[in-house]
Short mmCIF file of C-alpha atoms and ligand atoms in Angstrom, two decimals:
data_model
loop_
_atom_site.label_atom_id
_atom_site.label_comp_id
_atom_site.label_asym_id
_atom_site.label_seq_id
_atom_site.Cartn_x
_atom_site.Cartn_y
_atom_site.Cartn_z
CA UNK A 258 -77.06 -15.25 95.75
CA UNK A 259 -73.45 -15.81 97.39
CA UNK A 260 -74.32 -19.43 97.19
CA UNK A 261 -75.04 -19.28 93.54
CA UNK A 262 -71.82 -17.07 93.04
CA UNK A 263 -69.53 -19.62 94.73
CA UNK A 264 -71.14 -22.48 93.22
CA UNK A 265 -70.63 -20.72 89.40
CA UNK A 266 -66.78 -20.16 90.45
CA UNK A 267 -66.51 -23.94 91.80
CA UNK A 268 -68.05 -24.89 88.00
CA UNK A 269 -65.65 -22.82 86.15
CA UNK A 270 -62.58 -23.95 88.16
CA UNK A 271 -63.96 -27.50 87.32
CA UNK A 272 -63.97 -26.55 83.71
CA UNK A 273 -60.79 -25.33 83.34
CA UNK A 274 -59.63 -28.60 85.59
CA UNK A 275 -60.46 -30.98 82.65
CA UNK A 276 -59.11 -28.53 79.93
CA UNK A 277 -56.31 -31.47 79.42
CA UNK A 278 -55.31 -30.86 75.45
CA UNK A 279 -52.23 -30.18 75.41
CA UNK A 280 -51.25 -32.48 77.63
CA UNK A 281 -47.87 -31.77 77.74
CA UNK A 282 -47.31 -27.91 78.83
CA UNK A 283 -44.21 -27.91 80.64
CA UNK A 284 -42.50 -27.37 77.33
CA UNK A 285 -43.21 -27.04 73.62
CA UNK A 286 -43.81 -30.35 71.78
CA UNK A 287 -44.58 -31.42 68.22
CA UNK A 288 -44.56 -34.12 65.67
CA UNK A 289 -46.18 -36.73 68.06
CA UNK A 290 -45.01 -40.90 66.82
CA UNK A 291 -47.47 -43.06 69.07
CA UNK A 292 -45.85 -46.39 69.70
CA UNK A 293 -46.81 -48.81 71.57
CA UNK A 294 -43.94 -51.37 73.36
CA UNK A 295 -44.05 -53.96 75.53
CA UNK A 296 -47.27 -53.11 76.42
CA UNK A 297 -47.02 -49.24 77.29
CA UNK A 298 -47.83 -46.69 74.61
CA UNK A 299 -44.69 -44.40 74.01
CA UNK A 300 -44.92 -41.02 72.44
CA UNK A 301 -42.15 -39.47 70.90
CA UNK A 302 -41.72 -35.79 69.87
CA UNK A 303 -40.09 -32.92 68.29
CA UNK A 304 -39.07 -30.38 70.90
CA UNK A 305 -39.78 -26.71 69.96
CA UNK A 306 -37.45 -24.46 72.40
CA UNK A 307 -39.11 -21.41 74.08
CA UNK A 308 -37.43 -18.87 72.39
CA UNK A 309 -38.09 -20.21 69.16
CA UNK A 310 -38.25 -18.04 65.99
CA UNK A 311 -38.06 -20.99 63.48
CA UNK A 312 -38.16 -24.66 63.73
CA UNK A 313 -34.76 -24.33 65.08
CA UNK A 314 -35.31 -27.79 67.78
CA UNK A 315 -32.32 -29.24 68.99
CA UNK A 316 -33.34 -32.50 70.87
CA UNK A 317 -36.37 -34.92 70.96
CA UNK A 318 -38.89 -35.75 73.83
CA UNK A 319 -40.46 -39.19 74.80
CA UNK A 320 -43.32 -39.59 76.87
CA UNK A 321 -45.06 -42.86 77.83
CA UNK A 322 -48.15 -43.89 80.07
CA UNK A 323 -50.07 -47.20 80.21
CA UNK A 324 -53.62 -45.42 81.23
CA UNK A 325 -53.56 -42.44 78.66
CA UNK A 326 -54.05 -40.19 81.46
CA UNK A 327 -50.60 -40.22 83.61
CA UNK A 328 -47.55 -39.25 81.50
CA UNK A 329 -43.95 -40.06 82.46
CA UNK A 330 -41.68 -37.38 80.93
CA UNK A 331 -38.72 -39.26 79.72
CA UNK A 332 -36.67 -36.34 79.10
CA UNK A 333 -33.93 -35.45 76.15
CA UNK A 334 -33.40 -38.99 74.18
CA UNK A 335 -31.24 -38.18 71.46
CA UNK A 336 -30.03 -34.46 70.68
CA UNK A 337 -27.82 -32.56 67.92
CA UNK A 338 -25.35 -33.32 69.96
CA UNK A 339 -25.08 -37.00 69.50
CA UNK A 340 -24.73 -36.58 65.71
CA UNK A 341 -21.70 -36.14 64.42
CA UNK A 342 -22.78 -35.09 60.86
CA UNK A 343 -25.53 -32.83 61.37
CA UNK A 344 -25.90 -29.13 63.23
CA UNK A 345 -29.28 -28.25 62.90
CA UNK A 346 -33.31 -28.56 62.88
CA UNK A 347 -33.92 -31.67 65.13
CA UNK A 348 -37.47 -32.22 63.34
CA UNK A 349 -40.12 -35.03 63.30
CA UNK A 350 -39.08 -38.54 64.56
CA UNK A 351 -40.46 -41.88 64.47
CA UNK A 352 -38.99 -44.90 66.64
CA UNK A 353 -39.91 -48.63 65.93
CA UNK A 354 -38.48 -52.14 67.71
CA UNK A 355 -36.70 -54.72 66.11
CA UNK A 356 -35.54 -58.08 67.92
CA UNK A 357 -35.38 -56.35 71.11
CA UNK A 358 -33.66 -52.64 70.24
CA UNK A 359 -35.30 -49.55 69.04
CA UNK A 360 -34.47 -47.61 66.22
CA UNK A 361 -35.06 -44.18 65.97
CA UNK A 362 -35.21 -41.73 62.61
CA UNK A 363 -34.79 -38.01 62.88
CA UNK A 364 -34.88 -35.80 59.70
CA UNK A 365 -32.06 -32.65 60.28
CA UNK A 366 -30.83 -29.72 58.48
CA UNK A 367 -34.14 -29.89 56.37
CA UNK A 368 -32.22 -32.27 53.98
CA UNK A 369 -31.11 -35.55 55.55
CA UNK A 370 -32.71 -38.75 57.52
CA UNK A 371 -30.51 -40.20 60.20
CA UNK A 372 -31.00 -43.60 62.25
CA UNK A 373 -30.10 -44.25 65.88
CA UNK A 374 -30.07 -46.90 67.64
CA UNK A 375 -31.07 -47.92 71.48
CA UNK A 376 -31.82 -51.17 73.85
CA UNK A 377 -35.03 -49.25 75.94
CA UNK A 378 -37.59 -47.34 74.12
CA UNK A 379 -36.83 -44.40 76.13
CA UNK A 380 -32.90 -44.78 74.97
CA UNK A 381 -30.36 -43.33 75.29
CA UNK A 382 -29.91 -43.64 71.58
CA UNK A 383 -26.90 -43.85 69.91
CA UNK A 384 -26.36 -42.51 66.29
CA UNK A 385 -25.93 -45.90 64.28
CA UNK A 386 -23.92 -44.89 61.18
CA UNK A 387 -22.28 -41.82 61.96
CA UNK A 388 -23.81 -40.18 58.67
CA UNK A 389 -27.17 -40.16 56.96
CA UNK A 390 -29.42 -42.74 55.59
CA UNK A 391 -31.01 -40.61 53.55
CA UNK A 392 -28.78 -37.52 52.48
CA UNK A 393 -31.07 -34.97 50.26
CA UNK A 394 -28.53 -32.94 48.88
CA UNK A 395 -26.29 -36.02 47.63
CA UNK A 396 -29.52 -37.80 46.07
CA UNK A 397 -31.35 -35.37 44.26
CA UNK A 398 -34.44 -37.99 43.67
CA UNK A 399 -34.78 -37.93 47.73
CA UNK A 400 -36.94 -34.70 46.69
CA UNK A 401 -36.50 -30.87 47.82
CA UNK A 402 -37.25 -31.68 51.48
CA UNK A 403 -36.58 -35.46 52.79
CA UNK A 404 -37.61 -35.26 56.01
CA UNK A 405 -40.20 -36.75 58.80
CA UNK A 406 -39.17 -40.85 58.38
CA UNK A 407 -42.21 -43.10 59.38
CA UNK A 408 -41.65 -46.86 59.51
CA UNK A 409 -43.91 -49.80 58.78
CA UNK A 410 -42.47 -53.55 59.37
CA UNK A 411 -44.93 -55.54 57.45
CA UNK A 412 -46.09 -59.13 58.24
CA UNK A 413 -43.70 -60.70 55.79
CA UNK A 414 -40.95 -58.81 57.92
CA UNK A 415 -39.87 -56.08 55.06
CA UNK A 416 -39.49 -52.77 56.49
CA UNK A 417 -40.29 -49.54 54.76
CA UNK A 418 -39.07 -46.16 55.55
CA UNK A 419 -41.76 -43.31 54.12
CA UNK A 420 -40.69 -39.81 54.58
CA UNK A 421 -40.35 -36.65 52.30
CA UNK A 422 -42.21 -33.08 52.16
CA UNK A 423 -44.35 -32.30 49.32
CA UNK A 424 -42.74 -35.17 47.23
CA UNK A 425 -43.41 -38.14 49.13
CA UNK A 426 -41.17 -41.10 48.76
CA UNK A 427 -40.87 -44.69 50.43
CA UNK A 428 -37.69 -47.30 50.21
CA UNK A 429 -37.30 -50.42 51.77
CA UNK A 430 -34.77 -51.19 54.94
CA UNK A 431 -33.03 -54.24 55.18
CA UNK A 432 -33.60 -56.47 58.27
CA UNK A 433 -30.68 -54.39 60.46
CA UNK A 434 -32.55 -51.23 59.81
CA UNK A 435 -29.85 -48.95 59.61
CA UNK A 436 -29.22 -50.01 55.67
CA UNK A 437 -31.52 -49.57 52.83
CA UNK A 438 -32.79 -52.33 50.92
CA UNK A 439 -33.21 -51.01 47.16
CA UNK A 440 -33.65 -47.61 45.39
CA UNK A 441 -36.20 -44.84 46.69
CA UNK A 442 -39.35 -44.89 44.95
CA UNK A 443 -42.05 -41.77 44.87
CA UNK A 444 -45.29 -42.38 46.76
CA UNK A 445 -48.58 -42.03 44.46
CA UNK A 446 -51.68 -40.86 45.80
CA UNK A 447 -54.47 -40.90 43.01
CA UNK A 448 -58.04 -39.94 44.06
CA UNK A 449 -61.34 -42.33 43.43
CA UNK A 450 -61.60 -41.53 40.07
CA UNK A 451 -57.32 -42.17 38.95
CA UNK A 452 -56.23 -38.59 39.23
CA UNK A 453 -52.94 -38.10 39.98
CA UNK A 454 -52.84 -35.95 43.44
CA UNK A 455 -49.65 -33.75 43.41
CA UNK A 456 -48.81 -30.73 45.28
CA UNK A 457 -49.25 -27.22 43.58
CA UNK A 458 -47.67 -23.47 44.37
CA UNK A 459 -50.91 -21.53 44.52
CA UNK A 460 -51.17 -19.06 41.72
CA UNK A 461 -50.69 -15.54 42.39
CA UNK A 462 -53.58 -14.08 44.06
CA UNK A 463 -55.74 -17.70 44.89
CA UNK A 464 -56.96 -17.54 48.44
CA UNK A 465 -54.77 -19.59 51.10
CA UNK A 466 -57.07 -22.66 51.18
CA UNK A 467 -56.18 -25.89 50.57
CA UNK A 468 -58.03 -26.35 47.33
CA UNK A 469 -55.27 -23.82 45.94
CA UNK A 470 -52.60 -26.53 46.58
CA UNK A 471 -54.41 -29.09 44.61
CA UNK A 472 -57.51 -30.32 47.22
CA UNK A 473 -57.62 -32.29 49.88
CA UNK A 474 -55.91 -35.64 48.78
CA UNK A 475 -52.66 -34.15 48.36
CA UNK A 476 -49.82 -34.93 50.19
CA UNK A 477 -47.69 -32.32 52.37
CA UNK A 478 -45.62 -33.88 55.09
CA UNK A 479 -45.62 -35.62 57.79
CA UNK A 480 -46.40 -39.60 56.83
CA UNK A 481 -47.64 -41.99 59.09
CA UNK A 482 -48.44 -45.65 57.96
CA UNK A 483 -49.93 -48.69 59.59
CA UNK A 484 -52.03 -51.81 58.54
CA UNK A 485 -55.26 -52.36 59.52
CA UNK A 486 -57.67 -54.80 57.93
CA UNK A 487 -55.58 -55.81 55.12
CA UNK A 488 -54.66 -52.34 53.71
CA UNK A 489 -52.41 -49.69 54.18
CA UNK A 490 -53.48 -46.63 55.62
CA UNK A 491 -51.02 -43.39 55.03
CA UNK A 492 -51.89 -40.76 57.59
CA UNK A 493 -50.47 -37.20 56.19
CA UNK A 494 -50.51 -33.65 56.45
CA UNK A 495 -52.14 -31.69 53.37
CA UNK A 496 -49.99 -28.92 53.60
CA UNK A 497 -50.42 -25.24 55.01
CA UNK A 498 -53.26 -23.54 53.91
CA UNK A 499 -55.98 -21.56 56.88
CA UNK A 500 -58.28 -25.41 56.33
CA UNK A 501 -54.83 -27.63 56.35
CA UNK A 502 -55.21 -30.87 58.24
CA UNK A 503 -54.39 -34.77 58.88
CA UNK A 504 -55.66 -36.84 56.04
CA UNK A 505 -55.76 -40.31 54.98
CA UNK A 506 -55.38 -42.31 51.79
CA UNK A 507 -55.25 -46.46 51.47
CA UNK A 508 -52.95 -49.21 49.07
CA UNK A 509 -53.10 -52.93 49.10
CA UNK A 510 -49.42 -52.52 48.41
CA UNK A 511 -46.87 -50.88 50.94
CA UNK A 512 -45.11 -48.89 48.09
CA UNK A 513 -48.60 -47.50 46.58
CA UNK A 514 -50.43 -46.78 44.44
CA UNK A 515 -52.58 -45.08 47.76
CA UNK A 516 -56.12 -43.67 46.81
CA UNK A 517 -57.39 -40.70 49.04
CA UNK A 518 -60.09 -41.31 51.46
CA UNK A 519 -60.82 -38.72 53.56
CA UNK A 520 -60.10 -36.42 56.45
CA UNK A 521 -58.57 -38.01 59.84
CA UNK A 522 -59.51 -34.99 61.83
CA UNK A 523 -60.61 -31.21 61.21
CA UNK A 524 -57.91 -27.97 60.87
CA UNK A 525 -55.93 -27.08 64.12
CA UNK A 526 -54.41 -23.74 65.36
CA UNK A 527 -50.81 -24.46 64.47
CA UNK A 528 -50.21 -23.89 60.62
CA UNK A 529 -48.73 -27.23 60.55
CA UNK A 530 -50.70 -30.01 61.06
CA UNK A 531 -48.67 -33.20 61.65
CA UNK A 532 -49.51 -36.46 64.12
CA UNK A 533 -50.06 -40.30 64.51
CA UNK A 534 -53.22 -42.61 65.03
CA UNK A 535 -52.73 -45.76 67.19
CA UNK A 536 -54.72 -48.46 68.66
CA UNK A 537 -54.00 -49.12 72.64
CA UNK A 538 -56.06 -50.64 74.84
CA UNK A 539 -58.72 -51.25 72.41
CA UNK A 540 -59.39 -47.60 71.71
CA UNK A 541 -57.85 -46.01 68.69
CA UNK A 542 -56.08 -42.13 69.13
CA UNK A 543 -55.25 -39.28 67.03
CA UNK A 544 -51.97 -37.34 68.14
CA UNK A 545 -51.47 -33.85 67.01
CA UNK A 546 -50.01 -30.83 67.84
CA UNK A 547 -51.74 -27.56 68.03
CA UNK A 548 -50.00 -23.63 68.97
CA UNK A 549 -53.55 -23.61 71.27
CA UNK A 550 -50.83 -22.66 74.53
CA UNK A 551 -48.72 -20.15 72.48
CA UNK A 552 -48.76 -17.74 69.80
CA UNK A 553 -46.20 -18.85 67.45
CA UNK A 554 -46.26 -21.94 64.82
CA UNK A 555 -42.84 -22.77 66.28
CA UNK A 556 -43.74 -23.47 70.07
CA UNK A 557 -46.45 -26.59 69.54
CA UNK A 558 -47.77 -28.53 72.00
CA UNK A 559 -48.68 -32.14 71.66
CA UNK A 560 -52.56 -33.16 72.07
CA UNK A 561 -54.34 -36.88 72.08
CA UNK A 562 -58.07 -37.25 71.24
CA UNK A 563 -60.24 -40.06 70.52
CA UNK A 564 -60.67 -41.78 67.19
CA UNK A 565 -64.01 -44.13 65.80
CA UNK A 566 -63.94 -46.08 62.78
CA UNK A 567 -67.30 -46.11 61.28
CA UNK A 568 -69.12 -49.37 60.20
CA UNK A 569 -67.30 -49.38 56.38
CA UNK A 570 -63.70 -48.86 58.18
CA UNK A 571 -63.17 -45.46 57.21
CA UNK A 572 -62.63 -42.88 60.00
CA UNK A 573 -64.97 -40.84 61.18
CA UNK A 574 -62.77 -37.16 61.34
CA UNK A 575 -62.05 -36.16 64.67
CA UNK A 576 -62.96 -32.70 65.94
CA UNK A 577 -60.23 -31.20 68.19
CA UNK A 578 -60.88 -30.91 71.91
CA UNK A 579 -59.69 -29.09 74.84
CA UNK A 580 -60.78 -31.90 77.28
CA UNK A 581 -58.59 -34.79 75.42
CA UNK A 582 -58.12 -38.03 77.71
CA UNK A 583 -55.03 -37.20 79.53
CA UNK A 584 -53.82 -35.16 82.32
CA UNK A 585 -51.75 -31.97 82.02
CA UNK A 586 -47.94 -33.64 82.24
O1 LIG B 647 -41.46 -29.83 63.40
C1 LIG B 647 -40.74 -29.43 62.27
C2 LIG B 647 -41.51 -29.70 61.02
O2 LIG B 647 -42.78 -29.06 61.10
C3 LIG B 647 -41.85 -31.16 60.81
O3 LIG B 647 -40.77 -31.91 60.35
C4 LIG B 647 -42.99 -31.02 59.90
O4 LIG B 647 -43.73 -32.17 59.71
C5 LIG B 647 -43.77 -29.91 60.56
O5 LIG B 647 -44.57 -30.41 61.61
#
């Protein structure tokens, strides 16, 4: 029976052993960009502090690792206090390369898109125009909340800068990609049959699903875009609501119109849901965060899981796990 006893403890241990999502949980991390450079994949992060009553964040994190299992932690890259113009709300990055330096966008203040600039992936980054790129409250068409910047450089070389909250918008960046290349133009998701997918206030008393914001397809925050196959795929948050998520929509052009396809992966525990699919390795991943190792939407923790394609191209939506692929950092 003692045998039995201590072989049940030795199982459980084991189990809780590969409990690796989060993988980070020496701190609180959100927003994961998954980049890969020069051959190692590169995550970079919002950084939720531990006392945190709001989205009050006041650096960003990098990680990197070239097996998905062992993470270097790369420490503070770029904080508040390298900007000159801003004082608050270090939110979602993204960070993409460009003839050898990398640029990094960081939405602050809840209003304004900043770009800085950096010769290693893991910086230090230096602010690159001492005020904002994108500046919400002088540009009214920026929309209510211009925030979380994702970048796509296309084949032809033109670089686009998506970003926005509820009212999604997308401009193009000029080959030094610290200047923009033309006005801001909104983002259109339809769905399959030409319907116009926009954001909506639920209505006094509607349950807080997602079908009270308008379904599925619409868009909330947090953009990601890449190309794959010939089209472009924009990975986004639907919003808020108890069956929020990470879902996907496709364009043959980078500026739209993008049709709504599907789900990328199924709700999470934080009541934002906001991440990055990449392809390293030959094996595609979902980033996320979840609040799975707090209690608190505002202290996040950053989680990896596999992603399939199935035989059409579409994704097949990935189911949170607890196991993940990586070791606890
Ligand atoms: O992390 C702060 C904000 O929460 C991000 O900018 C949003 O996308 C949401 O994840």
């Amino acid at each position: 029976m003692k045998r039995i006893l201590n072989l049940l403890s030795l199982l459980v241990v084991a189990a809780l052993a590969t409990a690796q999502n989060p993988f980070v949980t020496h701190k609180f991390t959100a927003d994961p960009s998954a980049r890969v450079f020069n051959g190692r994949l590169y995550v970079y992060s919002s950084h939720d502090r531990d006392d945190a009553k709001y989205f009050d964040m006041e650096d960003w994190a990098c990680f990197s690792t070239t097996d998905m299992v062992n993470w270097t932690d790369h420490g503070k890259i770029f904080s508040l206090d390298d900007i000159s113009w801003a004082d608050k709300w270090a939110w979602a990055p993204d960070c993409i390369e460009r003839n050898g330096k990398y640029y990094f966008y960081y939405p602050v203040e809840r209003k304004k898109i900043g770009v800085a600039v950096a010769d290693k992936p893991e910086g230090p980054f230096k602010d690159a125009l001492g005020k904002p790129l994108v500046d919400g409250i002088a540009e009214p068409f920026a929309g209510a909340e211009p925030i979380d910047p994702t970048i796509l450089i296309d084949d032809d070389g033109q670089a686009y800068m998506y970003f926005g909250c509820r009212e999604a918008r997308v401009v193009k960046l000029k080959k030094n990609m610290i200047k923009r290349d033309g006005k801001l133009q909104e983002l259109k998701i339809y769905d399959k049959e030409g319907n116009r997918l926009l954001w909506r206030e639920p209505k006094e008393g509607e349950p807080n699903i997602q079908a009270s914001n308008g379904g599925d397809g619409v868009y909330g925050e947090g953009p990601w875009i890449l190309k794959k196959d010939g089209k472009y795929l924009l990975i986004y948050a639907n919003g808020w609501a108890k069956d929020a998520t990470m879902v996907y929509a496709s364009a043959d052009n980078p500026m739209g119109p993008f049709t709504y396809e599907g789900k990328v992966m199924q709700s999470v525990s934080s009541g934002t849901s906001h991440g990055s699919i990449v392809e390293y390795k030959g094996q595609w991943y979902v980033f996320y965060h979840t609040k799975d190792n707090s209690d608190s939407n505002f202290k996040r923790s950053i989680c990896v899981d596999k992603l399939e394609w199935d035989e059409n191209g579409k994704i097949i939506p990935v189911s949170p796990t607890r196991e993940g692929v990586s070791k606890i950092n």
